């Protein structure tokens, strides 16, 4: 039997596996590295980093919900200079493939971050998080505004140059995600990350007030998987040549395959790692086995297969 080709590409970046961490759920991989070597998975997508150190939103910052989790972290982080000094060398030492996620409050902040990262060696791709739901001003969720999201990606493209692929991370909290996707691709994004969390809220019935310190939070976990699959399917149908990093509630190899069939070239695992820190490696081996069982010779053959006529699997 031929060896399954499990590799994938995002822009000009090649990865031996389509299984990645989800930004924010593994920081820069230090905790997960206690459980498996970081180079065993496709890549590590780091927590979105901003220019300056941030303490994030007030506590409580997490709430468990049916089949999901609400977070209101608020982009806590050490700032780009400390990140470049400490986290990138750590990930390089681990031989991890690195996707750096950036977030900004202004178009210029995104461009500044990209400029700083341009000369840093060892970065496979840049995730531009324009969809964090946990910002004080909802008007700053760039991905909810077609013009603002285009301007961010255009600024980052100019700042980073042509070498490093840009992955624009979009929000599901929009009426027409295809229009936003088309806009950022036209502005220079090589790929898309779909989806960020869905804006939600939990009321604490003891206090009769919102549970989270930041009141609203981002919903993740299996509860949002059908929303993510729908978004990936719609965007792949409109932009079949644009690679998609699919995410939202993947916790088994079957979930990963569903996202790939919808059109994802790779998948990110986030919330599942909180209950099972080895989830990435088990999902990776389950997916490999499922592809083999279904008769695929390569991962590429399965990408977007849900769009093909019945009977035309590969
Ligand atoms: C956060 O730090 O608040 C989460 C980031 C995100 O969902 O983009």
Coordinates of C-alpha atoms and ligand atoms in Angstrom, one line a residue:
X1 CA 0.0 0.0 0.0
X2 CA 1.3 3.5 -0.9
X3 CA 2.2 5.8 1.9
X4 CA -0.4 8.5 2.5
X5 CA 0.8 12.0 1.6
X6 CA -0.4 13.9 4.6
X7 CA 1.3 17.2 3.7
X8 CA -0.4 20.5 3.0
X9 CA 0.6 24.0 1.9
X10 CA -0.5 27.5 2.9
X11 CA 0.7 30.0 0.4
X12 CA 4.3 29.1 -0.2
X13 CA 4.7 27.4 3.2
X14 CA 4.8 23.6 3.3
X15 CA 3.8 21.5 6.4
X16 CA 4.1 17.8 6.9
X17 CA 0.7 17.6 8.6
X18 CA -2.5 19.6 8.5
X19 CA -2.9 19.7 12.3
X20 CA -2.1 23.0 14.0
X21 CA -2.7 24.5 17.4
X22 CA -5.3 27.2 17.5
X23 CA -4.1 30.7 18.4
X24 CA -4.6 31.5 22.1
X25 CA -5.1 28.0 23.2
X26 CA -1.5 26.9 23.6
X27 CA 0.3 30.3 24.0
X28 CA 3.7 29.5 22.4
X29 CA 3.5 25.8 23.0
X30 CA 5.5 25.5 26.3
X31 CA 2.7 23.6 28.2
X32 CA 1.9 21.3 25.3
X33 CA 5.5 20.4 24.8
X34 CA 5.3 18.5 28.1
X35 CA 3.0 16.1 26.4
X36 CA 4.4 15.7 22.8
X37 CA 7.2 17.2 20.7
X38 CA 5.9 20.3 19.0
X39 CA 7.5 19.3 15.7
X40 CA 5.3 16.2 15.6
X41 CA 2.3 18.4 14.5
X42 CA 1.9 20.6 11.5
X43 CA 2.7 23.8 13.3
X44 CA 2.1 26.0 16.3
X45 CA -0.1 29.1 15.9
X46 CA 1.0 31.5 18.7
X47 CA -1.3 33.6 20.9
X48 CA -2.1 36.8 19.0
X49 CA 0.6 39.3 20.0
X50 CA 0.2 43.1 20.1
X51 CA 2.8 45.9 20.2
X52 CA 2.8 46.5 23.9
X53 CA 2.3 44.2 26.9
X54 CA -1.3 43.8 28.0
X55 CA -2.9 42.4 31.1
X56 CA -6.2 41.6 29.3
X57 CA -9.8 41.8 30.6
X58 CA -11.0 41.5 34.2
X59 CA -11.7 38.1 35.7
X60 CA -13.7 35.8 35.5
X61 CA -12.4 35.2 32.0
X62 CA -13.8 31.8 31.3
X63 CA -17.2 30.0 31.5
X64 CA -18.2 26.5 30.6
X65 CA -21.3 26.3 28.4
X66 CA -23.2 23.4 26.8
X67 CA -20.7 21.7 24.5
X68 CA -18.5 24.8 24.6
X69 CA -16.6 27.4 26.4
X70 CA -16.7 31.2 26.6
X71 CA -13.5 33.2 26.9
X72 CA -12.9 36.8 27.6
X73 CA -9.1 37.0 27.8
X74 CA -8.6 40.3 26.1
X75 CA -5.4 39.6 24.2
X76 CA -3.2 39.3 27.3
X77 CA 0.5 39.1 26.3
X78 CA 4.0 40.3 26.7
X79 CA 4.2 42.6 23.7
X80 CA 6.0 42.0 20.4
X81 CA 9.6 42.7 21.5
X82 CA 9.5 40.3 24.4
X83 CA 7.8 37.7 22.2
X84 CA 10.5 38.0 19.5
X85 CA 13.2 37.7 22.2
X86 CA 11.7 34.8 24.2
X87 CA 9.1 32.8 22.2
X88 CA 10.5 32.6 18.7
X89 CA 13.9 31.2 19.9
X90 CA 12.0 28.7 22.1
X91 CA 9.9 27.5 19.2
X92 CA 12.9 27.3 16.9
X93 CA 14.8 25.2 19.5
X94 CA 11.8 22.8 19.5
X95 CA 12.0 22.6 15.7
X96 CA 8.3 23.7 15.6
X97 CA 6.9 25.2 12.4
X98 CA 5.8 28.7 13.5
X99 CA 2.8 30.7 12.5
X100 CA 2.8 34.0 14.4
X101 CA -0.6 35.6 15.1
X102 CA -0.8 39.3 15.4
X103 CA -3.5 41.7 16.6
X104 CA -3.7 45.5 16.6
X105 CA -6.0 48.3 17.6
X106 CA -5.2 50.3 14.5
X107 CA -4.3 49.6 10.9
X108 CA -0.8 51.1 11.7
X109 CA -0.3 48.8 14.7
X110 CA -0.8 45.7 12.5
X111 CA 1.7 47.1 9.9
X112 CA 4.3 47.9 12.7
X113 CA 4.0 44.3 14.0
X114 CA 4.5 42.9 10.5
X115 CA 7.5 45.2 9.9
X116 CA 9.1 43.9 13.1
X117 CA 8.5 40.3 12.2
X118 CA 9.7 40.7 8.6
X119 CA 13.4 40.2 9.5
X120 CA 12.8 37.5 12.1
X121 CA 14.0 34.1 10.8
X122 CA 12.1 30.9 11.2
X123 CA 8.5 32.1 10.7
X124 CA 6.4 30.0 8.3
X125 CA 3.4 32.2 8.1
X126 CA 1.7 35.2 9.7
X127 CA -1.9 35.0 11.0
X128 CA -3.5 38.4 11.1
X129 CA -6.2 38.3 13.7
X130 CA -8.7 40.9 12.7
X131 CA -11.6 39.2 14.5
X132 CA -10.9 39.1 18.3
X133 CA -14.3 39.5 19.9
X134 CA -12.9 40.6 23.3
X135 CA -12.1 44.3 22.6
X136 CA -13.8 47.1 24.4
X137 CA -15.0 48.8 21.2
X138 CA -16.9 46.4 18.9
X139 CA -16.1 48.9 16.2
X140 CA -12.6 47.6 16.4
X141 CA -13.5 44.1 15.2
X142 CA -12.0 44.9 11.8
X143 CA -13.3 41.6 10.3
X144 CA -16.9 42.9 10.7
X145 CA -16.2 45.7 8.3
X146 CA -15.2 44.9 4.7
X147 CA -13.3 48.2 4.2
X148 CA -11.4 48.1 7.5
X149 CA -10.4 44.4 7.1
X150 CA -9.1 45.2 3.6
X151 CA -7.0 48.1 4.9
X152 CA -5.4 46.0 7.6
X153 CA -4.4 43.3 5.2
X154 CA -3.2 45.8 2.6
X155 CA -1.0 47.5 5.3
X156 CA 0.4 44.1 6.5
X157 CA 1.1 43.0 3.0
X158 CA 3.2 46.1 2.3
X159 CA 5.0 45.8 5.6
X160 CA 5.9 42.1 5.5
X161 CA 6.9 41.9 1.9
X162 CA 6.2 39.1 -0.5
X163 CA 7.9 36.1 1.2
X164 CA 5.8 35.3 4.3
X165 CA 2.2 34.0 3.6
X166 CA -0.5 36.0 5.3
X167 CA -3.5 34.2 6.8
X168 CA -6.4 36.5 7.6
X169 CA -8.5 35.3 10.6
X170 CA -12.2 36.1 10.1
X171 CA -15.2 36.4 12.4
X172 CA -18.4 34.4 12.0
X173 CA -20.3 37.3 13.4
X174 CA -21.1 38.8 10.0
X175 CA -23.9 38.6 7.5
X176 CA -21.8 37.7 4.5
X177 CA -18.4 36.1 5.4
X178 CA -17.7 35.4 1.7
X179 CA -17.7 39.2 0.9
X180 CA -15.2 39.8 3.8
X181 CA -13.1 36.8 2.6
X182 CA -13.0 38.1 -1.0
X183 CA -12.0 41.6 0.2
X184 CA -9.0 40.4 2.2
X185 CA -7.8 38.1 -0.5
X186 CA -8.0 41.0 -3.0
X187 CA -6.0 43.0 -0.5
X188 CA -3.2 40.5 -0.3
X189 CA -4.1 37.6 2.0
X190 CA -2.8 34.3 0.8
X191 CA -5.0 32.2 3.1
X192 CA -7.9 32.5 5.6
X193 CA -8.4 31.2 9.1
X194 CA -12.0 30.4 9.7
X195 CA -13.5 30.9 12.2
X196 CA -12.7 32.9 15.3
X197 CA -15.1 32.5 18.3
X198 CA -18.7 33.5 18.2
X199 CA -19.7 36.4 20.5
X200 CA -21.7 35.2 23.5
X201 CA -22.7 35.8 27.1
X202 CA -23.5 33.9 30.3
X203 CA -25.6 35.3 33.1
X204 CA -24.7 34.1 36.6
X205 CA -28.0 33.3 38.3
X206 CA -26.4 33.8 41.8
X207 CA -25.5 37.4 41.1
X208 CA -28.1 37.9 38.3
X209 CA -25.3 39.7 36.4
X210 CA -23.1 38.7 33.4
X211 CA -20.6 36.0 34.6
X212 CA -17.6 37.3 32.7
X213 CA -15.7 40.3 33.9
X214 CA -15.7 41.6 30.3
X215 CA -19.5 40.7 30.1
X216 CA -19.3 39.2 26.6
X217 CA -16.9 36.5 25.4
X218 CA -16.0 34.3 22.5
X219 CA -17.8 30.9 22.3
X220 CA -15.6 27.9 21.2
X221 CA -15.9 24.1 21.3
X222 CA -18.2 21.6 19.6
X223 CA -21.2 24.0 20.0
X224 CA -19.8 26.1 17.1
X225 CA -18.6 23.4 14.8
X226 CA -21.5 23.5 12.4
X227 CA -21.1 27.3 12.1
X228 CA -17.4 26.8 11.2
X229 CA -18.1 24.0 8.7
X230 CA -20.7 26.2 7.0
X231 CA -18.3 29.2 6.8
X232 CA -15.5 27.0 5.4
X233 CA -17.9 25.4 2.9
X234 CA -19.3 28.8 1.7
X235 CA -15.8 30.4 1.4
X236 CA -14.2 27.4 -0.4
X237 CA -17.1 27.4 -2.9
X238 CA -16.4 31.1 -3.7
X239 CA -12.6 31.0 -3.4
X240 CA -11.5 27.4 -4.2
X241 CA -7.9 28.4 -4.7
X242 CA -7.5 30.1 -1.4
X243 CA -6.2 27.8 1.4
X244 CA -8.3 27.8 4.5
X245 CA -7.1 26.9 8.0
X246 CA -10.4 25.6 9.5
X247 CA -11.2 25.7 13.2
X248 CA -14.1 25.6 15.6
X249 CA -14.9 22.7 17.9
X250 CA -12.7 20.0 16.3
X251 CA -12.1 17.3 18.9
X252 CA -11.8 14.1 16.8
X253 CA -10.3 12.9 13.6
X254 CA -13.9 12.8 12.2
X255 CA -14.4 16.4 13.0
X256 CA -11.1 17.3 11.3
X257 CA -12.1 15.3 8.2
X258 CA -15.5 17.1 8.1
X259 CA -13.7 20.5 8.0
X260 CA -11.3 19.3 5.3
X261 CA -14.2 17.9 3.2
X262 CA -15.9 21.4 3.5
X263 CA -12.7 22.9 2.0
X264 CA -10.0 23.4 4.7
X265 CA -6.4 22.7 3.8
X266 CA -5.4 22.4 7.4
X267 CA -7.2 22.6 10.8
X268 CA -6.5 24.2 14.2
X269 CA -7.3 22.5 17.5
X270 CA -8.0 24.7 20.5
X271 CA -10.7 24.0 23.1
X272 CA -10.2 20.2 22.9
X273 CA -6.6 20.7 24.3
X274 CA -8.0 22.1 27.5
X275 CA -9.6 18.8 28.5
X276 CA -7.1 16.6 26.7
X277 CA -3.6 18.0 26.2
X278 CA -2.7 15.2 23.8
X279 CA -5.8 15.9 21.6
X280 CA -3.7 17.3 18.7
X281 CA -1.7 14.0 18.4
X282 CA -4.7 11.8 18.7
X283 CA -6.7 13.8 16.2
X284 CA -3.7 13.7 13.8
X285 CA -3.5 9.9 13.9
X286 CA -7.3 9.5 13.7
X287 CA -7.4 11.7 10.6
X288 CA -4.5 9.9 8.9
X289 CA -6.3 6.6 9.6
X290 CA -9.6 7.8 8.4
X291 CA -8.2 9.2 5.1
X292 CA -6.6 5.8 4.5
X293 CA -9.8 3.9 5.3
X294 CA -11.7 6.1 2.9
X295 CA -9.2 5.3 0.1
X296 CA -7.5 8.7 -0.2
X297 CA -3.9 8.6 -1.3
X298 CA -3.3 12.2 -0.1
X299 CA -4.8 14.8 2.1
X300 CA -5.0 17.0 -1.0
X301 CA -7.5 14.6 -2.5
X302 CA -9.9 15.1 0.4
X303 CA -9.8 18.9 0.5
X304 CA -13.2 20.3 -0.6
X305 CA -14.5 16.8 -1.6
X306 CA -18.0 17.7 -0.1
X307 CA -18.3 20.1 -3.1
X308 CA -17.9 17.4 -5.7
X309 CA -20.8 15.4 -7.2
X310 CA -21.7 12.2 -5.3
X311 CA -19.6 9.3 -6.6
X312 CA -16.7 11.6 -7.5
X313 CA -14.7 11.3 -4.2
X314 CA -11.1 12.0 -5.3
Ligands
LIG1 C1 -8.6 37.0 23.5 O1 -7.5 37.1 23.9 O2 -9.5 37.7 24.0 C2 -9.1 36.0 22.5 C3 -8.5 36.3 21.2 C4 -9.4 36.0 20.0 O3 -10.4 35.3 20.1 O4 -9.1 36.5 18.9

